[in-house]
PDB file of C-alpha atoms in Angstrom:
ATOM      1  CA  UNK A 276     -15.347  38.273  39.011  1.00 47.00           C
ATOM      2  CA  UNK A 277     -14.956  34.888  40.371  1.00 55.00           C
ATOM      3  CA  UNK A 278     -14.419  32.996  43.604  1.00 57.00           C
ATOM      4  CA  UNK A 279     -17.595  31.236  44.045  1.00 36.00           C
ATOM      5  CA  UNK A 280     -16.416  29.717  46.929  1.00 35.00           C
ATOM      6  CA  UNK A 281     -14.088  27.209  48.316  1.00 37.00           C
ATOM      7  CA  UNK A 282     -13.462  23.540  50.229  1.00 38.00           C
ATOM      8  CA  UNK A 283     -11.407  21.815  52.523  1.00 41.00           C
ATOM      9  CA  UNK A 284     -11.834  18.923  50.505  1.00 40.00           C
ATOM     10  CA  UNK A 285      -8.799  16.690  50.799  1.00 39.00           C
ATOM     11  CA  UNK A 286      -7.466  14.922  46.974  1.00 41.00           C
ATOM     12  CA  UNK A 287      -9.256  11.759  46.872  1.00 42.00           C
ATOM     13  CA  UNK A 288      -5.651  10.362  46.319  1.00 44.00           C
ATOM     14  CA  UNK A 289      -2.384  10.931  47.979  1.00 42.00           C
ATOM     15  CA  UNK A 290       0.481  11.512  46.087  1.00 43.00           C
ATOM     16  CA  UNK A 291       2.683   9.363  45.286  1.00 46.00           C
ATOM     17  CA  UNK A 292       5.716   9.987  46.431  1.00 40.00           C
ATOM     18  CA  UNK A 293       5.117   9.365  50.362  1.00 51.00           C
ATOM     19  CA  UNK A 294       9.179   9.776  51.523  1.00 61.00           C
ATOM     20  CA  UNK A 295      12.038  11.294  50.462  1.00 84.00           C
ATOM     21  CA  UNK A 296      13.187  13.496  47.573  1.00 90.00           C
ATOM     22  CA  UNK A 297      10.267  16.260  46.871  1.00 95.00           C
ATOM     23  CA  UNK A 298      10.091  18.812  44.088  1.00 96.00           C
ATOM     24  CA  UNK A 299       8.818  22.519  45.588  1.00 97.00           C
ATOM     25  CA  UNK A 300       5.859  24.234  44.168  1.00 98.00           C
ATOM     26  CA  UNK A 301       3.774  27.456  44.011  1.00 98.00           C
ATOM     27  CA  UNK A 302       1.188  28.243  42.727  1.00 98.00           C
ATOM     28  CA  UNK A 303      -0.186  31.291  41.536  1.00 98.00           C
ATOM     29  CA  UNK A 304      -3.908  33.297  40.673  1.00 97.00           C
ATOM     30  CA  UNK A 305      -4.850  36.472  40.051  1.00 96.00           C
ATOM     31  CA  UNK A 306      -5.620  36.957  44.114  1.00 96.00           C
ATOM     32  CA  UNK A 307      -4.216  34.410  45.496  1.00 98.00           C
ATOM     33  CA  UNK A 308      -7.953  33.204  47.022  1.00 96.00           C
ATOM     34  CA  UNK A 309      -9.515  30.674  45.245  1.00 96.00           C
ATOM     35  CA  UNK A 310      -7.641  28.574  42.557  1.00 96.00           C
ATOM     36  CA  UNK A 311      -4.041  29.041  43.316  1.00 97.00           C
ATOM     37  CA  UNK A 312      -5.091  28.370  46.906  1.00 98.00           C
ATOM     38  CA  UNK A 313      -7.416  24.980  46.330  1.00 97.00           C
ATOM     39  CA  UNK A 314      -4.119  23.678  44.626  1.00 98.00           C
ATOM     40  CA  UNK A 315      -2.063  25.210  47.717  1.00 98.00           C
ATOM     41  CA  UNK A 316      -4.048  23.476  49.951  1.00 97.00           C
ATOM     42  CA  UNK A 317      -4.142  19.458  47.593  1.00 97.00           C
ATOM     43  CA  UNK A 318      -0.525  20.183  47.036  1.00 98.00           C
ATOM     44  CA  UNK A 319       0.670  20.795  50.533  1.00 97.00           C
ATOM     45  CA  UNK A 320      -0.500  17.097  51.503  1.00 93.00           C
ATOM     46  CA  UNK A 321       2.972  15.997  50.282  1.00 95.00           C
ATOM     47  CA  UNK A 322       5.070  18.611  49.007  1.00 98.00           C
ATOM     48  CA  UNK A 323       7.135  21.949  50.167  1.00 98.00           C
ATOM     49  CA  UNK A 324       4.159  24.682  48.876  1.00 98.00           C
ATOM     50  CA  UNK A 325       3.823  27.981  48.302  1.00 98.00           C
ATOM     51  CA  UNK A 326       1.510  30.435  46.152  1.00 98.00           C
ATOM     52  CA  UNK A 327       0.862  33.755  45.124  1.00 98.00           C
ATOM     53  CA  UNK A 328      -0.994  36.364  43.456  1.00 98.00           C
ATOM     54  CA  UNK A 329      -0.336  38.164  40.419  1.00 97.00           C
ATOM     55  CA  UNK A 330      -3.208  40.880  40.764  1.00 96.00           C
ATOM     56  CA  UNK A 331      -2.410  44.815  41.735  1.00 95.00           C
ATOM     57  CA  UNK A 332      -4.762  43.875  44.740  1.00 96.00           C
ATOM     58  CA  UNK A 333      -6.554  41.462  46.233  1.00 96.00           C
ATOM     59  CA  UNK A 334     -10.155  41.536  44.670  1.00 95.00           C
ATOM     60  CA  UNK A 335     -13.440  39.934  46.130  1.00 94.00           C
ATOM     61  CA  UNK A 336     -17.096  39.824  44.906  1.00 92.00           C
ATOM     62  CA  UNK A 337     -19.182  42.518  46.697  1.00 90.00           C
ATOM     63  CA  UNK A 338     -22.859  43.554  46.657  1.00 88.00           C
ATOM     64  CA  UNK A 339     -22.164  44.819  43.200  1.00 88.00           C
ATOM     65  CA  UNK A 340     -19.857  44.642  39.948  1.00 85.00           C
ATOM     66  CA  UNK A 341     -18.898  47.904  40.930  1.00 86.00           C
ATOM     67  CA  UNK A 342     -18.089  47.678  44.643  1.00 91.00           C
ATOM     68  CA  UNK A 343     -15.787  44.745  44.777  1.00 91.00           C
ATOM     69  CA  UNK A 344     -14.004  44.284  48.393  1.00 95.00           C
ATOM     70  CA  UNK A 345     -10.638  45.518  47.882  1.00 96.00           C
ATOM     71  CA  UNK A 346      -7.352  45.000  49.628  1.00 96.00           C
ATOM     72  CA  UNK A 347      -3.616  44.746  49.757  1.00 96.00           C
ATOM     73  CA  UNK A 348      -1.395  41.835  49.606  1.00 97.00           C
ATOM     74  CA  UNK A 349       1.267  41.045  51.657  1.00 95.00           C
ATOM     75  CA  UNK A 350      -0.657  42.220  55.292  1.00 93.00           C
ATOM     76  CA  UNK A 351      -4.526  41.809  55.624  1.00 95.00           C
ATOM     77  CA  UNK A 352      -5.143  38.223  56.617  1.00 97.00           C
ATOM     78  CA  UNK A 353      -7.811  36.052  55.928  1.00 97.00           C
ATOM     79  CA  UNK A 354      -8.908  35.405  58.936  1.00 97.00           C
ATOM     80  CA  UNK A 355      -9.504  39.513  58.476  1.00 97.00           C
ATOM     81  CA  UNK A 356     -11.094  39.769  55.837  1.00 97.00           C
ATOM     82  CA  UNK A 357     -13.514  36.750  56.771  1.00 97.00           C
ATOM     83  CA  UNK A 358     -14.339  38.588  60.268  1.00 97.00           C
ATOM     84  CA  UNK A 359     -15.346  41.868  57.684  1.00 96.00           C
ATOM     85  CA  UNK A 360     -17.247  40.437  55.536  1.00 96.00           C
ATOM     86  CA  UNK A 361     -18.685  38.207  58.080  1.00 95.00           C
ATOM     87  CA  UNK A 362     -19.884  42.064  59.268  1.00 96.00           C
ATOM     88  CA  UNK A 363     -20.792  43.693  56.994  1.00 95.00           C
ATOM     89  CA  UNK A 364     -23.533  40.978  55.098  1.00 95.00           C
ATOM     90  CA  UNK A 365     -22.936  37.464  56.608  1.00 95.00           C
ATOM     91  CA  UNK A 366     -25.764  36.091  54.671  1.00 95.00           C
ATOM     92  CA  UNK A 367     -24.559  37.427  50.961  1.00 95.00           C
ATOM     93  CA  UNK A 368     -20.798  36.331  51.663  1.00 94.00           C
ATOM     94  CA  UNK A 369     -22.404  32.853  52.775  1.00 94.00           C
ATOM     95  CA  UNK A 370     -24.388  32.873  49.660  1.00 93.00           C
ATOM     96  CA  UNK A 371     -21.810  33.312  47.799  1.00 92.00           C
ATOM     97  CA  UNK A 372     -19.077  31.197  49.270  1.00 92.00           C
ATOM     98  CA  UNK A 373     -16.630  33.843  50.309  1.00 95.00           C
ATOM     99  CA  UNK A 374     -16.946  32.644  53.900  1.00 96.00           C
ATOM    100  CA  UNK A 375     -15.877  29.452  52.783  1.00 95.00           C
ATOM    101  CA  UNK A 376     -12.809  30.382  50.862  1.00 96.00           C
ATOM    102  CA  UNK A 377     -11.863  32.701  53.392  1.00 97.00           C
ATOM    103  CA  UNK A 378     -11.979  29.845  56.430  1.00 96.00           C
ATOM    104  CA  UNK A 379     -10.425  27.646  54.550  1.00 96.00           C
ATOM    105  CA  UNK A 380      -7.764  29.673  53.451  1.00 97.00           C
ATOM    106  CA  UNK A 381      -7.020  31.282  56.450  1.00 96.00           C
ATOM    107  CA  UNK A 382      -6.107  27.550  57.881  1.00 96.00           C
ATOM    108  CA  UNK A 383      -3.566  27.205  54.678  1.00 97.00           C
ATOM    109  CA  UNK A 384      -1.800  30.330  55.532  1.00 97.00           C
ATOM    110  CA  UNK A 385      -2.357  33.598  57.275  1.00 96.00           C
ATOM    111  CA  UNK A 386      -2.409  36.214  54.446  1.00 97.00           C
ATOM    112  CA  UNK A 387      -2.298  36.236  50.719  1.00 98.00           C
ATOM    113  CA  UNK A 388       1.593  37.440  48.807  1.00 98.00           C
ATOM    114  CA  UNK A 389       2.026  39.279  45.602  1.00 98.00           C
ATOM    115  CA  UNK A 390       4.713  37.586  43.189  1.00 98.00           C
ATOM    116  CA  UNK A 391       6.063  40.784  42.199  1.00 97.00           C
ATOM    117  CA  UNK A 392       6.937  41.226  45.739  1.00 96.00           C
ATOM    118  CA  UNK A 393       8.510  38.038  46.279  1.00 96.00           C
ATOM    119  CA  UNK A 394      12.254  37.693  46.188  1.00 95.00           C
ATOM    120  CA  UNK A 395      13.106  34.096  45.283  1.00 95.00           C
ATOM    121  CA  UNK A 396      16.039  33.417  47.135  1.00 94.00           C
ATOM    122  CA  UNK A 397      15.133  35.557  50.515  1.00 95.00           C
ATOM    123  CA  UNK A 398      14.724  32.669  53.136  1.00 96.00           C
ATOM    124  CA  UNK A 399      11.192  32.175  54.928  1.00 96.00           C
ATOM    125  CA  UNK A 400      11.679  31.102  58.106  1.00 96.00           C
ATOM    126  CA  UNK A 401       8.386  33.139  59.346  1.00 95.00           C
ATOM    127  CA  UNK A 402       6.168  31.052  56.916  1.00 96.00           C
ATOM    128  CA  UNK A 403       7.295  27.852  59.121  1.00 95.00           C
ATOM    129  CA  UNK A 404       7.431  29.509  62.101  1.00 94.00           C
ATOM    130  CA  UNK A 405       3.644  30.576  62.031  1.00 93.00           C
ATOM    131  CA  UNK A 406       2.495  27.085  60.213  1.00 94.00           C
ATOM    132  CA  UNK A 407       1.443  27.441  56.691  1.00 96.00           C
ATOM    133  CA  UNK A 408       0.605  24.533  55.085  1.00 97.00           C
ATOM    134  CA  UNK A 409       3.661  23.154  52.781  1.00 97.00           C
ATOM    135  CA  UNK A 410       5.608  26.165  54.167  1.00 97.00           C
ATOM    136  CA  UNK A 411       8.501  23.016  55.426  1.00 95.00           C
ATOM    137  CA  UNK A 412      11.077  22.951  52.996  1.00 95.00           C
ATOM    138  CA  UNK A 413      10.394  25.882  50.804  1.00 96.00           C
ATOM    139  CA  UNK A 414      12.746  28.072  53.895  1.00 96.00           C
ATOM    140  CA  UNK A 415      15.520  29.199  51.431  1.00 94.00           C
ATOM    141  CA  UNK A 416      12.895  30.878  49.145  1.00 95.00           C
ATOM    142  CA  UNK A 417      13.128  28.855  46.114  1.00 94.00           C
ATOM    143  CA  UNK A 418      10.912  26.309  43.947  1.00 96.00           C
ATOM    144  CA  UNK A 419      11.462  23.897  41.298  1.00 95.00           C
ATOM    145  CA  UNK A 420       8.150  24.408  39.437  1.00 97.00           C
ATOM    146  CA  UNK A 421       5.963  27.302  39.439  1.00 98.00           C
ATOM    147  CA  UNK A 422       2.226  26.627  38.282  1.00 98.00           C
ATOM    148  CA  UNK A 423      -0.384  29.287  37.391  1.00 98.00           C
ATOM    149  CA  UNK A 424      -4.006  28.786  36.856  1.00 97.00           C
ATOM    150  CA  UNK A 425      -4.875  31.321  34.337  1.00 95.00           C
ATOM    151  CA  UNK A 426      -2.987  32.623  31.219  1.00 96.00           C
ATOM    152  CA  UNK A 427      -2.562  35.978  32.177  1.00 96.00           C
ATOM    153  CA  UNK A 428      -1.648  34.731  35.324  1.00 97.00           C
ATOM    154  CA  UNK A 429       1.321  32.914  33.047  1.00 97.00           C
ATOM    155  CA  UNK A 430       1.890  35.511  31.158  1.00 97.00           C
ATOM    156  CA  UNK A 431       3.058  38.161  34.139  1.00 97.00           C
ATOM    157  CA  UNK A 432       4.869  35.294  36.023  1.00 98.00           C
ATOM    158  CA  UNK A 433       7.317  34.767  32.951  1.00 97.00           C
ATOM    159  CA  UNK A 434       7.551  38.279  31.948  1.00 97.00           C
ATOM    160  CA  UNK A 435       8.538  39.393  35.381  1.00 97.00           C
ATOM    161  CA  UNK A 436      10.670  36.489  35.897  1.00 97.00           C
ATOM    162  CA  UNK A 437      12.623  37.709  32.360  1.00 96.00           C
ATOM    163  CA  UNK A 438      12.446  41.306  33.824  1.00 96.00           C
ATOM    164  CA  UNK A 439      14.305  39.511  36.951  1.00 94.00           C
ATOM    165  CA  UNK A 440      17.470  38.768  34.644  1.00 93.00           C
ATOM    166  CA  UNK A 441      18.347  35.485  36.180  1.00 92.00           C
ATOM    167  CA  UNK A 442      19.734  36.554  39.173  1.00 94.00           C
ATOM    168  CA  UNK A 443      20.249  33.129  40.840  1.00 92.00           C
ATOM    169  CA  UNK A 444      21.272  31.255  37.537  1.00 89.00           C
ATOM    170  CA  UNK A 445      18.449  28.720  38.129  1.00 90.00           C
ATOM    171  CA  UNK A 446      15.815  26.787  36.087  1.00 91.00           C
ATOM    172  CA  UNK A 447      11.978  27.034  36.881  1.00 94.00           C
ATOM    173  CA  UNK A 448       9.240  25.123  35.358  1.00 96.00           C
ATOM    174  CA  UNK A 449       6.499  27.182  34.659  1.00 98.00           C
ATOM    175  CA  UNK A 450       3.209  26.230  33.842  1.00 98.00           C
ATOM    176  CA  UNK A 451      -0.402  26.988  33.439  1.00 97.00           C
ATOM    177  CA  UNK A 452      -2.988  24.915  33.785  1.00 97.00           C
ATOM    178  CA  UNK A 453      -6.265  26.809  32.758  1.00 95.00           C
ATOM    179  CA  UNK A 454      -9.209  26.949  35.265  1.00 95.00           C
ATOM    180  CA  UNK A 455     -12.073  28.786  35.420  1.00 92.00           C
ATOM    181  CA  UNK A 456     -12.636  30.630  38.675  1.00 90.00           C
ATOM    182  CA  UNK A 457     -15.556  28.958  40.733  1.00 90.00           C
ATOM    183  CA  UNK A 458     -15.561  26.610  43.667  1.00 86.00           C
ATOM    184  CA  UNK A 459     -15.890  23.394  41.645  1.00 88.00           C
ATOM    185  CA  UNK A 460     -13.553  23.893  38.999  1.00 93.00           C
ATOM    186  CA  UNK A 461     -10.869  25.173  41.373  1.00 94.00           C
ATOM    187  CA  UNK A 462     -11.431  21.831  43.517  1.00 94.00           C
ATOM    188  CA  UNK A 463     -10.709  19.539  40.048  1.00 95.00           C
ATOM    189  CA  UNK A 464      -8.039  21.833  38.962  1.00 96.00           C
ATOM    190  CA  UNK A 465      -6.194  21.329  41.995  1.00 96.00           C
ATOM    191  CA  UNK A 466      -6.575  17.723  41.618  1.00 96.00           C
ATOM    192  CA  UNK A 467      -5.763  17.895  38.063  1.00 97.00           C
ATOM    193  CA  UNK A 468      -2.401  20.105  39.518  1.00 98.00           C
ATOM    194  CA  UNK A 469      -1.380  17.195  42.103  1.00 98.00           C
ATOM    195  CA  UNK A 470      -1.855  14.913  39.607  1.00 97.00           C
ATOM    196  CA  UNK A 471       0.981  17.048  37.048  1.00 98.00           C
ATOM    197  CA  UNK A 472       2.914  17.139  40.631  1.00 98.00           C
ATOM    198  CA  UNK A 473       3.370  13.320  40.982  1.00 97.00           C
ATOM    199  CA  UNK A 474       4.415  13.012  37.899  1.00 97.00           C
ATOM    200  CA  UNK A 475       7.259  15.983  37.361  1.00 97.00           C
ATOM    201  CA  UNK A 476       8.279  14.269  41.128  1.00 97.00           C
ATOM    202  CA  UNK A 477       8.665  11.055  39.847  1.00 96.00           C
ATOM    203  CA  UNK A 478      10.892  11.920  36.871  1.00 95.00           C
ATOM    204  CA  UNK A 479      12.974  14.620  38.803  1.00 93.00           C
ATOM    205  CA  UNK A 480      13.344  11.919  41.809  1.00 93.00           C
ATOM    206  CA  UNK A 481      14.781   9.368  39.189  1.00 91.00           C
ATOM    207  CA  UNK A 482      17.137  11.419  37.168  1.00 90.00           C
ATOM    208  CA  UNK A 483      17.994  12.777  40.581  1.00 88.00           C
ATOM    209  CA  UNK A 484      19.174   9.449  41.488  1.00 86.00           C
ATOM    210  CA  UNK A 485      20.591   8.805  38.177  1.00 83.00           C
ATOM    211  CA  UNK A 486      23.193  11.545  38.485  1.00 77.00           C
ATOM    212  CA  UNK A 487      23.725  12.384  41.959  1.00 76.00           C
ATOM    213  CA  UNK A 488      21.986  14.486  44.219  1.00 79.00           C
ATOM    214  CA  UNK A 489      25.033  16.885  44.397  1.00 76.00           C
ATOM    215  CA  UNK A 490      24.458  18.098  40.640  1.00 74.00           C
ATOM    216  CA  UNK A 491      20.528  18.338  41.137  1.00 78.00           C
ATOM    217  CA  UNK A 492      20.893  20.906  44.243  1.00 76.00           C
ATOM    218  CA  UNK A 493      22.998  23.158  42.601  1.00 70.00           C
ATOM    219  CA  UNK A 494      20.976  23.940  39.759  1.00 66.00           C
ATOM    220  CA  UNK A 495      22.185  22.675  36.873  1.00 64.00           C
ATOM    221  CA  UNK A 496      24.226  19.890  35.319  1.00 66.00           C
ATOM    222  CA  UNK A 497      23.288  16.269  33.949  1.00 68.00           C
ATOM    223  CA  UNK A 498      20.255  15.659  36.508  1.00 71.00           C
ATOM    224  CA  UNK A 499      18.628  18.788  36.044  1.00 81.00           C
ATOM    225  CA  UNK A 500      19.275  18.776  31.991  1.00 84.00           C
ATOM    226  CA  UNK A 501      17.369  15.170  32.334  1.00 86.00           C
ATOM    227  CA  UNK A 502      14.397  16.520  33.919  1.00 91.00           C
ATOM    228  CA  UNK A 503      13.972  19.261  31.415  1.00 91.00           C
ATOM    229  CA  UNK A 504      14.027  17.081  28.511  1.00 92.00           C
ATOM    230  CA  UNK A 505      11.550  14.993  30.178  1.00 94.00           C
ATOM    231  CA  UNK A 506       9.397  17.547  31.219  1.00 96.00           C
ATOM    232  CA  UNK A 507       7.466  17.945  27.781  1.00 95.00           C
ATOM    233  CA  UNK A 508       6.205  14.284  26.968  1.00 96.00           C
ATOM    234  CA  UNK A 509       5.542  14.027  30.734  1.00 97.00           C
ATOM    235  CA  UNK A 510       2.786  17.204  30.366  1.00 97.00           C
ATOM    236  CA  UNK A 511       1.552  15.966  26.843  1.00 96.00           C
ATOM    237  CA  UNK A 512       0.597  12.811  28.794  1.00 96.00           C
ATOM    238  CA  UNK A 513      -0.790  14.372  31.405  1.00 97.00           C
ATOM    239  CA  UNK A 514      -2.627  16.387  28.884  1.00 96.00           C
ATOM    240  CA  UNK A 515      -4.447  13.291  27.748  1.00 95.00           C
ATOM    241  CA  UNK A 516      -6.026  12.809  30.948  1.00 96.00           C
ATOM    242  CA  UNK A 517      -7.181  16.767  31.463  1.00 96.00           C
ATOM    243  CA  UNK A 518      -7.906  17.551  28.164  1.00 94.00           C
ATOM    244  CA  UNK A 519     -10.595  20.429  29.339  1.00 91.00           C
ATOM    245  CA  UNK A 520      -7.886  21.791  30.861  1.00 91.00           C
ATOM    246  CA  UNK A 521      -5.498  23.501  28.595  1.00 90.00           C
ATOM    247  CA  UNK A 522      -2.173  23.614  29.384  1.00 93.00           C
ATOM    248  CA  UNK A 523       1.299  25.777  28.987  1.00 96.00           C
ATOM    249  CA  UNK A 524       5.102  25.747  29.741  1.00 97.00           C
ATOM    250  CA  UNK A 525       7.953  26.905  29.710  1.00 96.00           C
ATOM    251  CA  UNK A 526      11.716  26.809  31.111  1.00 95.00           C
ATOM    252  CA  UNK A 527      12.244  29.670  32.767  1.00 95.00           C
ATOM    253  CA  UNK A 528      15.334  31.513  35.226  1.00 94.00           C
ATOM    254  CA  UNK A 529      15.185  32.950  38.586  1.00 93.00           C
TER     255      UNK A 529
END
């Protein structure tokens, strides 16, 4: 088990894109702690954010492989779970950066989701209302590019997205971008994640412009069908610049 901890380590660069026409993202882990929330928290600095986890429960290290701190999405916090462990062994969860994560994460949102809860479409007005980081702009419940951090991670986000049957008739970007689960590969995946941001934002924000904003919001048409055919060259150059982190995608429907 992983989640050796955390930061509140800003991306040494901002993005790009400073104004203007943003693609929305989410990101997504096994427990929607450590990885999916480093990239939460480097993404949010510019764009409409959310993330999730993909996990049964929400899983932590405990005193032992075989007594793991165990909870459910959707309703514990993180500021609860840090005031627990905090308890229970304050110096092992110190030790072992759980503290950390937890107080960081707990200041990107107030308590980890499940994707195969989440209703894309459902608006989330509560997620502004009680201030989670990139929660502005992601109210009516949809994103234009979903990005896991582990392949199994990819592989239950596409498979329950196919079990969804397309409800909405619209496209998704799905990626993975493959990161181990400690504190200092989760703080250069993330980077490596804002980087892949900047530049799906760039091309979407030009073929936006190139055929009308109208045809871009609703889904589909020219704009949209520019982006997608862009969207492959644009990761196998990003791949040149992370090659230790392998890569995935695919065009998917929510």
């Amino acid at each position: 088990m992983g989640l050796d901890g955390a930061s509140d380590t800003r991306p040494e660069e901002p993005a790009k894109d400073e104004g203007g026409f943003k693609l929305k993202f989410c990101t997504v882990c096994a427990s929607n702690q450590n990885r999916s929330m480093e990239a939460h928290l480097q993404l949010s600095s510019n764009y409409p954010t959310i993330s999730f986890g993909t996990g049964s429960l929400v899983r932590l290290p405990g005193p032992s492989l075989s007594q793991p701190n165990v909870y459910p999405f959707n309703s514990t916090t993180y500021g609860a779970m840090h005031d627990e462990l905090q308890a229970k062994d304050p110096r092992l969860y110190k030790a072992n950066g759980l503290l950390t994560m937890l107080d960081r994460n707990r200041h990107i949102k107030s308590f980890p989701e499940r994707w195969q809860n989440w209703q894309p479409g459902i608006p989330r007005f509560e997620h502004v209302a009680i201030g989670d980081k990139g929660a502005r702009g992601t109210e009516g419940g949809i994103v234009d590019v979903v990005i896991t951090c582990e392949e199994r991670c990819w592989d239950a986000v596409v498979e329950d997205l196919l079990n969804r049957g397309s409800p909405l008739n619209r496209p998704v970007h799905v990626f993975n971008v493959d990161i181990k689960d400690n504190h200092e590969e989760a703080l250069v995946g993330g980077k490596a994640i804002l980087d892949l941001a900047n530049r799906l934002n760039d091309a979407a924000k030009e073929e936006r412009e190139r055929a009308g904003a109208a045809a871009w919001e609703q889904g589909g048409g020219a704009a949209r069908q520019g982006f997608d055919e862009r969207v492959p060259d644009i990761l196998a150059e990003w791949q040149e610049k992370w090659p230790n982190m392998p890569a995935l995608w695919t065009l998917a429907w929510f």
